[in-house]
Coordinates of C-alpha atoms in Angstrom, one line a residue:
X10 CA 77.1 87.7 111.2
X11 CA 76.8 90.9 110.2
X12 CA 80.5 92.4 109.9
X13 CA 80.7 89.4 108.4
X14 CA 78.4 91.5 105.9
X15 CA 80.0 94.4 106.1
X16 CA 83.6 93.1 105.3
X17 CA 81.6 92.0 102.2
X18 CA 80.0 95.5 101.2
X19 CA 82.9 97.0 102.5
X20 CA 84.7 94.4 99.1
X21 CA 82.7 95.8 96.5
X22 CA 82.3 98.9 97.1
X23 CA 84.9 101.8 96.5
X24 CA 85.8 103.1 99.8
X25 CA 88.2 99.4 99.8
X26 CA 90.4 101.0 102.5
X27 CA 87.6 100.4 105.2
X28 CA 87.6 97.2 105.2
X29 CA 90.2 96.1 107.6
X30 CA 88.3 97.3 110.9
X31 CA 85.1 95.0 110.1
X32 CA 87.6 91.4 108.6
X33 CA 89.6 92.2 112.1
X34 CA 86.3 92.0 114.3
X35 CA 84.5 89.6 112.4
X36 CA 87.3 87.5 112.7
X37 CA 88.6 88.3 116.8
X38 CA 84.4 87.1 117.4
X39 CA 85.0 84.5 115.5
X40 CA 88.2 83.7 117.9
X41 CA 86.2 84.6 121.5
X42 CA 83.1 82.4 119.9
X43 CA 85.5 79.1 118.7
X44 CA 87.7 79.9 122.6
X45 CA 83.9 79.9 124.2
X46 CA 82.4 77.2 122.7
X47 CA 85.6 75.1 123.7
X48 CA 85.6 76.1 127.1
X49 CA 88.9 77.6 126.7
X50 CA 88.0 80.8 128.7
X51 CA 87.6 78.0 131.7
X52 CA 91.6 76.5 131.0
X53 CA 93.4 79.5 131.1
X54 CA 91.7 81.2 134.5
X55 CA 94.8 83.9 133.7
X56 CA 91.8 86.1 131.6
X57 CA 89.3 87.9 132.3
X58 CA 87.3 86.9 129.1
X59 CA 84.4 89.0 129.7
X60 CA 87.1 92.1 130.4
X61 CA 88.9 91.0 127.1
X62 CA 85.7 91.2 125.0
X63 CA 83.7 93.9 126.8
X64 CA 87.5 95.7 125.3
X65 CA 86.8 94.5 122.0
X66 CA 82.9 95.6 122.0
X67 CA 84.3 99.2 122.8
X68 CA 86.7 99.7 120.3
X69 CA 84.4 97.3 118.2
X70 CA 81.4 99.8 118.6
X71 CA 84.1 103.1 117.6
X72 CA 85.3 101.6 115.0
X73 CA 81.7 101.0 113.0
X74 CA 80.6 104.2 113.8
X75 CA 84.0 106.5 113.0
X76 CA 85.0 104.4 109.7
X77 CA 79.9 104.3 109.1
X78 CA 79.6 108.4 109.2
X79 CA 82.9 108.1 106.2
X80 CA 81.9 106.3 103.8
X81 CA 77.9 106.9 104.4
X82 CA 79.4 110.6 103.7
X83 CA 82.1 110.9 101.1
X84 CA 80.7 107.6 98.8
X85 CA 77.9 107.7 96.8
X86 CA 77.9 104.1 95.8
X87 CA 75.6 101.9 97.3
X88 CA 77.1 99.5 98.7
X89 CA 79.4 102.5 100.5
X90 CA 76.0 103.1 102.0
X91 CA 74.5 99.7 102.4
X92 CA 78.2 99.4 104.5
X93 CA 77.2 102.4 105.8
X94 CA 73.6 101.5 107.1
X95 CA 75.4 98.4 108.9
X96 CA 78.0 100.2 110.3
X97 CA 75.4 102.1 112.7
X98 CA 73.6 99.3 113.3
X99 CA 76.6 97.3 114.2
X100 CA 77.9 100.3 117.0
X101 CA 74.0 99.0 118.5
X102 CA 75.1 95.7 119.0
X103 CA 77.5 96.7 120.0
X104 CA 76.7 99.2 122.1
X105 CA 74.0 96.8 123.3
X106 CA 76.5 94.0 123.9
X107 CA 79.3 95.9 125.9
X108 CA 76.3 97.1 127.9
X109 CA 75.8 93.8 129.5
X110 CA 79.1 92.8 129.1
X111 CA 80.3 95.8 131.7
X112 CA 77.5 94.9 133.7
X113 CA 79.0 91.1 134.1
X114 CA 82.3 93.2 135.7
X115 CA 80.5 95.1 137.9
X116 CA 79.0 92.7 139.1
X117 CA 82.1 90.2 139.5
X118 CA 84.4 92.9 140.7
X119 CA 81.6 93.6 142.7
X120 CA 82.1 90.0 144.9
X121 CA 86.2 90.2 144.2
X122 CA 85.8 93.4 147.0
X123 CA 83.9 91.6 149.6
X124 CA 86.5 89.2 149.9
X125 CA 88.7 89.6 153.3
X126 CA 92.1 90.0 152.7
X127 CA 93.4 86.7 154.1
X128 CA 90.3 84.6 151.7
X129 CA 92.6 86.5 148.8
X130 CA 95.9 85.4 150.3
X131 CA 94.5 81.9 150.7
X132 CA 94.7 81.1 147.6

């Protein structure tokens, strides 16, 4: 929802060159939401879904932080300032999300390293 709000703010502002990042992030979040809702993560076991979510959150936090700084510092219209402020909020939200996802990722890697090589071969 936050990515969609930022997308709308960038469309209404003078900074139309930045609207693609929130649009792509919104579409990726929508895809992952529907993938989890329709249990695609259980059907496609070859892809580790929390890792893809972690990478999405890391890149989104970095990109939102960079374009928010540019939007707030360069442009003076209200919509770009609002998009920049919402971008900083999104940066914090994505940073919290990738921290929580990182903890799940570490727990998974610790679980996977505790298996013996014979157990891995039998799978």
